[in-house]
């Protein structure tokens, strides 16, 4: 049974959190198996998974802080907690917890009889339940504690993780079951009765590669990822269990991954599509060609080089989420895109052998999304910007870059001291410097101008993403644009070239200090 966990942000001093956790660890002395203890501690430390704290990485500030606090407590409960953290924690937490636990055991602190078996598991078999669309993999990894004298597995259990390939291959859900045989029997039965499901055994190396990739993808977003309520509780347990599986030579990210598509290969695939029977009804070949390029680019860059994979969810996400955020379409392309996408679904389904039931469901989803597309896709010219200006700001067509590039270069129209701003290209380095000089009225020393150029270039490229996120937070607080730029410059100048330190410093900005 999962217990209520205090959100670490609810306590001001971390010691209050640590004290409560060490007190809760007394329950570990009453559990009967190492599996119960591991799940309890994984749930406990899952309280801070994915959180942001001031002063450093949450795993260092809270995770390592808990280890230090438990080591000082010196009780049987804190020793048991340290034994579990040595297995479940990060590498740094594990090393510190192991050292502290050994010291406490040498001093005679008692521990439960099962403590020596924490983490002592063997993998027993790995399986995957996969839908025919390639949307989702449910991976089941079974384990047991090391055999007893009768050669029988002890405390068999299964780690189950759901990997969503429509969300960059991230792990979306995780749980643990002790009903291993029942779980596998149910998965086989579901696949036997559904032509759109496949259940099979996979190599442990494959399972580890896929799940480690999925867990990495889940923790990469800076905003809270869309995971289940239970994911954080099982995160540490899953991370530790995967280390019991043999490592593979390569990390495939999904199980059926294709080689990268070169520009030539993408162009050839688009040409094959436009020449196919599926595309013969498209009335505007030029717009259809550009739309096909966007569909292929999405499949290559957002779906592990699988442009031919189609599903209801993937098509809806492409049409109603990715396109409106990322791509500047012409009026002709806006009109053509839904029709090109439905033609692409027929073309791709024929090429990949998608069952007829899956093809019909995908086409139904596309046509349902078509009614929502005009509302989801707002032509950027409706923002009050003319198309020539948009083309200068978005030569790559990346619609998501519009706001940050307009912030970096606000003066792109009109005349200044005889210079026609409409003829200056913010993507050109020389024109970029001229625009920044005009932004400052010409009164700026060259070193400071170079820093403005550095920040403008980073904003243009979105590198790192935290730069524009920090700027938006400060702008939302009502700060002047130039003050915001100077804060960004100060941080970039102070941090230097370390990208991780720069991203962390930008993440920590909550307001402009008084000295600015």
Coordinates of C-alpha atoms in Angstrom, one line a residue:
X1 CA 0.0 0.0 0.0
X2 CA 1.4 3.4 -0.9
X3 CA 1.7 5.9 1.9
X4 CA 1.1 9.7 1.7
X5 CA 4.4 11.4 0.9
X6 CA 5.1 14.9 1.8
X7 CA 6.1 17.1 -1.1
X8 CA 9.6 18.3 -0.2
X9 CA 8.6 21.9 -1.3
X10 CA 6.1 22.0 1.6
X11 CA 8.9 22.2 4.3
X12 CA 11.3 25.1 4.5
X13 CA 14.3 23.5 6.1
X14 CA 15.3 20.2 4.4
X15 CA 16.1 18.7 7.8
X16 CA 12.3 18.7 8.6
X17 CA 11.8 16.5 5.5
X18 CA 14.7 14.2 6.5
X19 CA 13.5 13.9 10.0
X20 CA 10.0 12.8 8.8
X21 CA 11.5 10.3 6.4
X22 CA 13.8 8.7 9.0
X23 CA 10.8 8.4 11.3
X24 CA 8.8 6.8 8.6
X25 CA 11.7 4.4 8.0
X26 CA 10.8 2.7 11.3
X27 CA 8.1 0.8 9.3
X28 CA 11.0 -0.9 7.4
X29 CA 11.8 -2.8 10.6
X30 CA 8.3 -4.5 10.4
X31 CA 8.4 -5.6 6.7
X32 CA 9.1 -9.2 5.9
X33 CA 10.9 -9.2 2.6
X34 CA 13.5 -7.0 0.8
X35 CA 11.0 -6.5 -2.0
X36 CA 8.6 -4.7 0.3
X37 CA 11.4 -2.6 1.7
X38 CA 12.7 -1.6 -1.7
X39 CA 9.2 -0.6 -2.9
X40 CA 8.6 1.4 0.3
X41 CA 11.9 3.4 0.0
X42 CA 11.4 3.9 -3.7
X43 CA 8.0 5.4 -3.0
X44 CA 9.5 7.5 -0.2
X45 CA 12.3 9.1 -2.3
X46 CA 9.9 9.4 -5.3
X47 CA 8.5 12.4 -3.5
X48 CA 11.1 14.6 -5.0
X49 CA 11.5 13.0 -8.4
X50 CA 11.3 15.6 -11.1
X51 CA 11.2 18.5 -8.7
X52 CA 13.4 21.6 -8.9
X53 CA 15.1 23.1 -5.9
X54 CA 17.3 26.1 -5.4
X55 CA 20.9 25.5 -4.7
X56 CA 21.6 22.6 -7.0
X57 CA 20.3 19.3 -8.4
X58 CA 17.4 17.8 -6.4
X59 CA 19.1 14.4 -6.1
X60 CA 22.2 16.1 -4.6
X61 CA 20.4 18.6 -2.3
X62 CA 17.7 16.2 -1.0
X63 CA 18.9 12.7 -1.9
X64 CA 22.4 13.1 -0.6
X65 CA 21.2 15.2 2.2
X66 CA 18.9 12.4 3.3
X67 CA 21.9 10.0 3.3
X68 CA 23.9 12.4 5.5
X69 CA 20.9 12.8 7.9
X70 CA 20.3 9.1 8.2
X71 CA 24.0 8.4 8.9
X72 CA 23.9 10.9 11.8
X73 CA 20.7 9.3 13.2
X74 CA 22.5 6.0 14.0
X75 CA 19.4 4.0 14.6
X76 CA 18.3 0.5 13.2
X77 CA 15.6 2.3 11.1
X78 CA 18.1 4.7 9.6
X79 CA 20.6 1.9 8.9
X80 CA 17.9 -0.1 7.1
X81 CA 17.0 3.1 5.1
X82 CA 20.7 3.5 4.2
X83 CA 20.9 -0.2 3.0
X84 CA 18.0 0.4 0.7
X85 CA 19.4 3.8 -0.5
X86 CA 22.7 2.1 -1.3
X87 CA 20.8 0.0 -3.9
X88 CA 18.0 2.4 -5.0
X89 CA 19.9 5.7 -5.0
X90 CA 21.9 7.5 -7.7
X91 CA 25.6 6.5 -8.0
X92 CA 26.7 9.2 -5.6
X93 CA 23.9 8.5 -3.2
X94 CA 24.6 4.8 -3.3
X95 CA 28.3 5.2 -2.6
X96 CA 27.7 7.5 0.3
X97 CA 24.9 5.3 1.7
X98 CA 27.0 2.2 1.5
X99 CA 29.9 3.7 3.3
X100 CA 27.7 5.1 6.1
X101 CA 25.8 1.7 6.4
X102 CA 29.1 -0.2 6.8
X103 CA 30.3 2.2 9.5
X104 CA 27.1 1.7 11.4
X105 CA 27.1 -2.0 11.1
X106 CA 30.7 -2.1 12.4
X107 CA 29.6 -0.1 15.4
X108 CA 27.0 -2.8 16.2
X109 CA 23.7 -1.2 15.0
X110 CA 21.2 -4.0 14.3
X111 CA 19.5 -4.6 11.0
X112 CA 16.7 -6.9 9.8
X113 CA 17.5 -10.4 8.7
X114 CA 16.5 -9.7 5.1
X115 CA 18.7 -6.7 4.7
X116 CA 21.6 -8.7 3.2
X117 CA 19.3 -9.6 0.3
X118 CA 18.3 -6.1 -0.8
X119 CA 18.8 -5.9 -4.6
X120 CA 20.1 -9.5 -4.8
X121 CA 17.9 -10.4 -7.8
X122 CA 18.2 -12.4 -11.0
X123 CA 16.3 -11.6 -14.2
X124 CA 13.9 -14.4 -15.2
X125 CA 12.6 -13.2 -18.5
X126 CA 11.6 -10.1 -20.5
X127 CA 8.5 -9.6 -22.7
X128 CA 6.9 -6.8 -24.7
X129 CA 3.3 -6.1 -25.6
X130 CA 3.3 -3.9 -28.7
X131 CA 0.4 -2.4 -30.7
X132 CA 0.5 -2.7 -34.5
X133 CA 0.7 1.1 -34.9
X134 CA 4.0 1.2 -33.0
X135 CA 2.5 3.8 -30.6
X136 CA 3.3 2.1 -27.4
X137 CA 5.4 -0.7 -25.9
X138 CA 4.4 -2.3 -22.5
X139 CA 7.6 -4.0 -21.3
X140 CA 7.5 -6.7 -18.6
X141 CA 10.7 -7.6 -16.9
X142 CA 10.5 -10.5 -14.4
X143 CA 12.9 -11.1 -11.5
X144 CA 13.3 -13.3 -8.4
X145 CA 15.6 -13.1 -5.5
X146 CA 18.5 -15.5 -5.7
X147 CA 17.6 -19.1 -5.5
X148 CA 17.4 -20.8 -2.1
X149 CA 18.8 -24.2 -1.3
X150 CA 15.9 -25.9 -3.0
X151 CA 16.7 -24.1 -6.3
X152 CA 13.3 -22.4 -6.3
X153 CA 13.0 -18.7 -7.1
X154 CA 12.0 -16.5 -4.1
X155 CA 9.6 -13.6 -4.3
X156 CA 9.0 -13.6 -8.0
X157 CA 7.9 -10.2 -9.3
X158 CA 7.5 -8.2 -12.5
X159 CA 8.5 -4.6 -13.3
X160 CA 6.1 -3.3 -15.9
X161 CA 6.8 -0.1 -17.8
X162 CA 4.9 1.7 -20.6
X163 CA 6.9 3.4 -23.3
X164 CA 5.1 6.0 -25.4
X165 CA 6.7 6.5 -28.9
X166 CA 4.4 9.4 -29.7
X167 CA 6.1 11.3 -26.8
X168 CA 9.8 10.9 -27.8
X169 CA 9.9 7.4 -26.5
X170 CA 9.5 8.4 -22.9
X171 CA 8.4 6.1 -20.1
X172 CA 4.9 7.1 -19.1
X173 CA 3.9 4.6 -16.5
X174 CA 5.5 2.0 -14.2
X175 CA 4.3 -0.5 -11.6
X176 CA 5.3 -3.8 -9.9
X177 CA 3.3 -7.0 -9.7
X178 CA 3.9 -10.1 -7.7
X179 CA 1.3 -12.0 -9.8
X180 CA 3.8 -12.9 -12.5
X181 CA 2.1 -15.9 -14.1
X182 CA -1.3 -14.2 -14.1
X183 CA 0.2 -11.0 -15.7
X184 CA 1.9 -12.9 -18.5
X185 CA -1.2 -15.1 -19.1
X186 CA -3.4 -12.0 -19.4
X187 CA -1.0 -10.3 -21.8
X188 CA -0.9 -13.4 -24.1
X189 CA -4.7 -13.7 -24.1
X190 CA -5.1 -10.0 -25.0
X191 CA -2.7 -10.4 -28.0
X192 CA -4.4 -13.6 -29.1
X193 CA -7.8 -11.9 -29.3
X194 CA -6.6 -8.6 -30.9
X195 CA -5.0 -8.4 -34.4
X196 CA -3.6 -5.0 -33.5
X197 CA -1.6 -6.4 -30.6
X198 CA 1.6 -8.4 -30.5
X199 CA 3.1 -10.1 -27.4
X200 CA 6.5 -11.7 -27.5
X201 CA 9.6 -12.5 -25.4
X202 CA 12.6 -10.3 -26.0
X203 CA 16.2 -10.4 -25.0
X204 CA 17.0 -8.9 -21.6
X205 CA 19.6 -6.7 -23.4
X206 CA 16.9 -5.3 -25.6
X207 CA 14.6 -4.6 -22.6
X208 CA 17.3 -2.8 -20.7
X209 CA 18.3 -0.7 -23.8
X210 CA 14.7 0.3 -24.5
X211 CA 13.8 1.1 -20.9
X212 CA 17.0 3.0 -20.1
X213 CA 16.4 5.2 -23.2
X214 CA 12.7 5.7 -22.1
X215 CA 13.7 6.7 -18.6
X216 CA 16.2 9.2 -19.9
X217 CA 13.6 10.7 -22.3
X218 CA 11.2 11.1 -19.3
X219 CA 13.6 13.1 -17.2
X220 CA 14.9 15.3 -20.0
X221 CA 12.0 17.7 -20.2
X222 CA 12.3 20.8 -18.0
X223 CA 8.5 21.0 -17.5
X224 CA 6.9 18.1 -15.6
X225 CA 6.5 15.2 -18.0
X226 CA 3.1 13.7 -18.6
X227 CA 3.5 10.6 -16.6
X228 CA 1.1 8.5 -14.4
X229 CA 0.7 9.3 -10.8
X230 CA 2.5 6.1 -9.9
X231 CA 5.6 6.7 -12.0
X232 CA 7.6 8.7 -9.5
X233 CA 7.0 6.1 -6.8
X234 CA 8.5 3.3 -8.9
X235 CA 11.2 5.4 -10.6
X236 CA 14.1 4.5 -8.3
X237 CA 13.1 0.9 -8.1
X238 CA 13.0 0.6 -11.9
X239 CA 16.3 2.4 -12.3
X240 CA 17.9 -0.1 -10.0
X241 CA 16.2 -3.2 -11.4
X242 CA 17.4 -2.4 -15.0
X243 CA 21.0 -2.7 -13.8
X244 CA 20.3 -6.3 -13.0
X245 CA 19.7 -6.9 -16.8
X246 CA 22.7 -7.5 -19.0
X247 CA 23.8 -4.4 -21.0
X248 CA 23.5 -4.4 -24.7
X249 CA 26.1 -3.2 -27.2
X250 CA 23.8 -0.6 -28.7
X251 CA 20.7 1.3 -27.5
X252 CA 17.9 0.9 -29.9
X253 CA 15.1 3.4 -29.2
X254 CA 12.3 1.6 -30.1
X255 CA 12.8 -2.1 -30.8
X256 CA 12.2 -1.5 -34.5
X257 CA 14.4 1.5 -35.3
X258 CA 15.5 2.5 -38.8
X259 CA 18.7 4.0 -40.1
X260 CA 18.7 7.9 -40.3
X261 CA 17.1 9.3 -43.4
X262 CA 19.4 11.5 -45.5
X263 CA 18.0 14.5 -47.4
X264 CA 18.3 12.5 -50.6
X265 CA 16.4 9.5 -49.1
X266 CA 13.7 11.8 -47.8
X267 CA 13.3 13.4 -51.2
X268 CA 13.1 10.0 -52.9
X269 CA 10.4 8.8 -50.4
X270 CA 8.4 12.0 -51.1
X271 CA 8.7 11.4 -54.9
X272 CA 7.5 7.8 -54.5
X273 CA 4.5 9.1 -52.5
X274 CA 3.5 11.8 -55.0
X275 CA 3.7 9.2 -57.9
X276 CA 1.6 6.7 -56.1
X277 CA -2.1 5.9 -56.5
X278 CA -2.8 7.2 -53.0
X279 CA -1.7 10.8 -54.1
X280 CA -3.3 10.9 -57.6
X281 CA -6.3 12.9 -56.4
X282 CA -4.2 15.8 -54.9
X283 CA -4.9 18.9 -57.0
X284 CA -2.0 21.1 -56.1
X285 CA 1.3 19.2 -56.7
X286 CA 3.5 22.0 -55.4
X287 CA 1.6 22.4 -52.1
X288 CA 1.3 18.6 -51.8
X289 CA 5.1 18.2 -52.2
X290 CA 5.8 20.7 -49.4
X291 CA 3.3 19.0 -47.2
X292 CA 4.8 15.6 -47.8
X293 CA 8.2 17.0 -46.8
X294 CA 6.8 18.2 -43.5
X295 CA 5.2 14.8 -42.8
X296 CA 8.4 13.0 -43.6
X297 CA 10.5 15.4 -41.5
X298 CA 8.2 14.8 -38.6
X299 CA 8.5 11.1 -38.8
X300 CA 12.3 11.3 -39.1
X301 CA 13.0 13.9 -36.4
X302 CA 10.2 13.2 -33.9
X303 CA 9.6 9.4 -34.4
X304 CA 13.0 7.7 -34.5
X305 CA 13.3 7.8 -38.3
X306 CA 9.9 6.2 -39.0
X307 CA 8.1 8.4 -41.4
X308 CA 6.1 5.5 -42.7
X309 CA 4.7 4.7 -39.2
X310 CA 1.1 5.9 -39.0
X311 CA -1.5 5.7 -36.2
X312 CA -4.5 7.7 -35.0
X313 CA -2.5 9.3 -32.2
X314 CA 0.5 10.1 -34.3
X315 CA -1.6 11.8 -37.0
X316 CA -3.6 13.8 -34.5
X317 CA -0.4 15.0 -32.8
X318 CA 1.2 15.9 -36.0
X319 CA -1.8 17.8 -37.4
X320 CA -3.1 19.5 -34.2
X321 CA -0.1 19.9 -32.1
X322 CA 3.3 19.8 -33.9
X323 CA 2.4 21.7 -37.1
X324 CA 0.7 24.6 -35.3
X325 CA 3.7 25.0 -33.0
X326 CA 6.5 24.4 -35.4
X327 CA 5.8 25.0 -39.1
X328 CA 4.9 28.1 -41.0
X329 CA 2.6 27.0 -43.8
X330 CA 1.4 29.0 -46.8
X331 CA -2.3 29.4 -47.4
X332 CA -2.1 26.7 -50.1
X333 CA -0.3 24.3 -47.7
X334 CA -2.9 24.9 -45.0
X335 CA -5.7 23.9 -47.4
X336 CA -3.8 20.9 -48.8
X337 CA -2.3 19.4 -45.6
X338 CA -5.3 17.4 -44.3
X339 CA -5.8 15.8 -47.7
X340 CA -2.1 15.1 -48.1
X341 CA -2.0 13.5 -44.7
X342 CA -4.9 11.2 -45.4
X343 CA -3.3 10.2 -48.7
X344 CA 0.0 9.6 -46.9
X345 CA -1.8 7.3 -44.4
X346 CA -3.0 5.1 -47.3
X347 CA 0.4 5.1 -48.9
X348 CA 2.3 4.3 -45.7
X349 CA -0.2 1.6 -44.5
X350 CA 0.2 -0.2 -47.8
X351 CA 4.0 0.0 -47.5
X352 CA 4.2 -1.2 -43.9
X353 CA 1.4 -3.8 -44.0
X354 CA -0.8 -2.1 -41.3
X355 CA -4.0 -4.2 -40.9
X356 CA -7.1 -2.9 -42.6
X357 CA -8.7 -2.3 -39.1
X358 CA -5.7 -0.1 -38.2
X359 CA -5.9 1.8 -41.6
X360 CA -9.6 2.6 -41.1
X361 CA -9.1 3.8 -37.5
X362 CA -6.2 6.0 -38.6
X363 CA -8.2 7.6 -41.5
X364 CA -11.2 8.1 -39.2
X365 CA -8.9 10.0 -36.8
X366 CA -7.4 12.1 -39.6
X367 CA -10.8 13.2 -40.9
X368 CA -12.0 13.9 -37.4
X369 CA -8.9 16.1 -36.9
X370 CA -9.5 17.9 -40.1
X371 CA -12.5 19.7 -38.6
X372 CA -10.2 21.0 -35.8
X373 CA -7.2 21.9 -37.9
X374 CA -8.3 25.4 -39.1
X375 CA -8.8 26.4 -35.4
X376 CA -5.6 24.7 -34.2
X377 CA -3.4 26.2 -37.0
X378 CA -3.4 30.0 -36.8
X379 CA -1.7 31.6 -39.8
X380 CA 1.1 33.7 -38.4
X381 CA 0.0 36.6 -40.6
X382 CA -3.1 36.8 -38.3
X383 CA -0.7 38.1 -35.6
X384 CA -0.3 41.4 -37.5
X385 CA 3.0 40.5 -39.2
X386 CA 3.3 40.6 -42.9
X387 CA 4.6 37.5 -44.7
X388 CA 7.9 39.1 -45.9
X389 CA 8.8 40.0 -42.3
X390 CA 7.9 36.5 -41.2
X391 CA 10.1 35.0 -43.8
X392 CA 13.0 37.0 -42.6
X393 CA 12.4 35.9 -39.0
X394 CA 11.7 32.3 -40.0
X395 CA 13.9 31.4 -42.9
X396 CA 13.8 27.8 -41.6
X397 CA 10.0 27.9 -41.2
X398 CA 10.3 27.1 -37.4
X399 CA 7.2 28.8 -36.1
X400 CA 8.1 28.1 -32.5
X401 CA 11.1 30.5 -32.9
X402 CA 9.0 33.5 -33.8
X403 CA 8.5 35.0 -30.4
X404 CA 12.1 34.7 -29.2
X405 CA 13.5 36.0 -32.5
X406 CA 11.1 39.0 -32.5
X407 CA 12.3 39.7 -29.0
X408 CA 16.0 39.6 -30.0
X409 CA 15.4 41.8 -33.1
X410 CA 12.5 44.2 -32.5
X411 CA 13.5 46.7 -35.2
X412 CA 13.1 45.2 -38.6
X413 CA 10.9 47.7 -40.5
X414 CA 11.2 51.3 -41.4
X415 CA 14.2 53.6 -41.8
X416 CA 16.9 54.6 -39.3
X417 CA 19.6 57.1 -40.3
X418 CA 19.1 56.4 -43.9
X419 CA 19.3 52.6 -43.4
X420 CA 16.3 50.6 -44.7
X421 CA 15.6 48.1 -42.0
X422 CA 13.4 46.0 -44.3
X423 CA 16.5 45.1 -46.3
X424 CA 18.5 43.8 -43.3
X425 CA 18.6 40.1 -42.8
X426 CA 18.7 39.1 -39.1
X427 CA 20.0 35.7 -40.1
X428 CA 23.1 37.3 -41.6
X429 CA 25.9 38.0 -39.2
X430 CA 26.8 41.5 -40.5
X431 CA 23.2 42.6 -40.8
X432 CA 22.6 41.2 -37.3
X433 CA 25.3 43.4 -35.8
X434 CA 23.9 46.5 -37.6
X435 CA 20.4 45.7 -36.2
X436 CA 21.8 45.5 -32.7
X437 CA 23.7 48.8 -33.1
X438 CA 20.4 50.4 -34.2
X439 CA 18.7 48.8 -31.2
X440 CA 21.1 50.7 -29.0
X441 CA 21.0 54.0 -30.9
X442 CA 24.6 53.4 -31.9
X443 CA 25.9 54.3 -28.4
X444 CA 27.5 51.0 -27.3
X445 CA 31.1 49.8 -26.9
X446 CA 32.2 46.9 -29.0
X447 CA 32.7 44.4 -26.2
X448 CA 29.2 45.0 -24.8
X449 CA 27.8 44.8 -28.4
X450 CA 29.6 41.4 -28.8
X451 CA 27.7 40.1 -25.7
X452 CA 24.4 41.4 -27.1
X453 CA 25.3 39.5 -30.3
X454 CA 26.0 36.4 -28.3
X455 CA 22.7 36.5 -26.6
X456 CA 20.8 37.4 -29.8
X457 CA 22.4 34.4 -31.6
X458 CA 21.5 32.1 -28.7
X459 CA 17.9 33.3 -28.8
X460 CA 17.8 32.9 -32.5
X461 CA 19.0 29.3 -32.3
X462 CA 17.1 28.5 -29.1
X463 CA 20.3 27.4 -27.4
X464 CA 19.8 26.7 -24.6
X465 CA 16.0 26.6 -24.4
X466 CA 16.3 27.9 -20.8
X467 CA 17.5 31.2 -22.1
X468 CA 14.1 32.2 -23.6
X469 CA 12.2 30.5 -20.7
X470 CA 14.1 32.8 -18.3
X471 CA 13.5 35.9 -20.5
X472 CA 9.8 35.2 -20.5
X473 CA 9.6 34.8 -16.8
X474 CA 11.3 38.2 -16.3
X475 CA 9.1 39.8 -18.9
X476 CA 6.0 38.4 -17.3
X477 CA 7.1 40.2 -14.1
X478 CA 7.0 43.5 -15.9
X479 CA 10.7 44.1 -16.4
X480 CA 12.1 46.1 -19.3
X481 CA 13.4 44.3 -22.3
X482 CA 16.9 45.8 -22.1
X483 CA 17.1 45.0 -18.3
X484 CA 16.2 41.4 -19.2
X485 CA 18.9 41.2 -21.9
X486 CA 21.5 42.6 -19.5
X487 CA 20.6 39.9 -16.8
X488 CA 21.0 37.2 -19.5
X489 CA 24.4 38.7 -20.5
X490 CA 25.6 38.8 -16.9
X491 CA 24.8 35.2 -16.4
X492 CA 26.4 34.1 -19.7
X493 CA 29.5 36.1 -19.0
X494 CA 29.8 34.8 -15.4
X495 CA 29.2 31.1 -16.3
X496 CA 31.3 30.9 -19.4
X497 CA 31.0 28.0 -21.8
X498 CA 29.7 25.2 -19.6
X499 CA 26.2 24.4 -21.1
X500 CA 24.9 22.5 -18.1
X501 CA 25.9 25.2 -15.6
X502 CA 24.4 27.9 -17.9
X503 CA 21.1 26.0 -18.2
X504 CA 21.0 25.5 -14.4
X505 CA 21.8 29.2 -13.7
X506 CA 19.0 30.2 -16.1
X507 CA 16.6 27.8 -14.5
X508 CA 17.2 29.5 -11.1
X509 CA 16.3 33.0 -12.3
X510 CA 13.1 34.0 -10.5
X511 CA 13.5 37.8 -10.7
X512 CA 16.0 40.6 -11.5
X513 CA 18.3 41.3 -8.5
X514 CA 18.0 44.8 -7.0
X515 CA 21.4 45.9 -8.3
X516 CA 20.0 45.8 -11.9

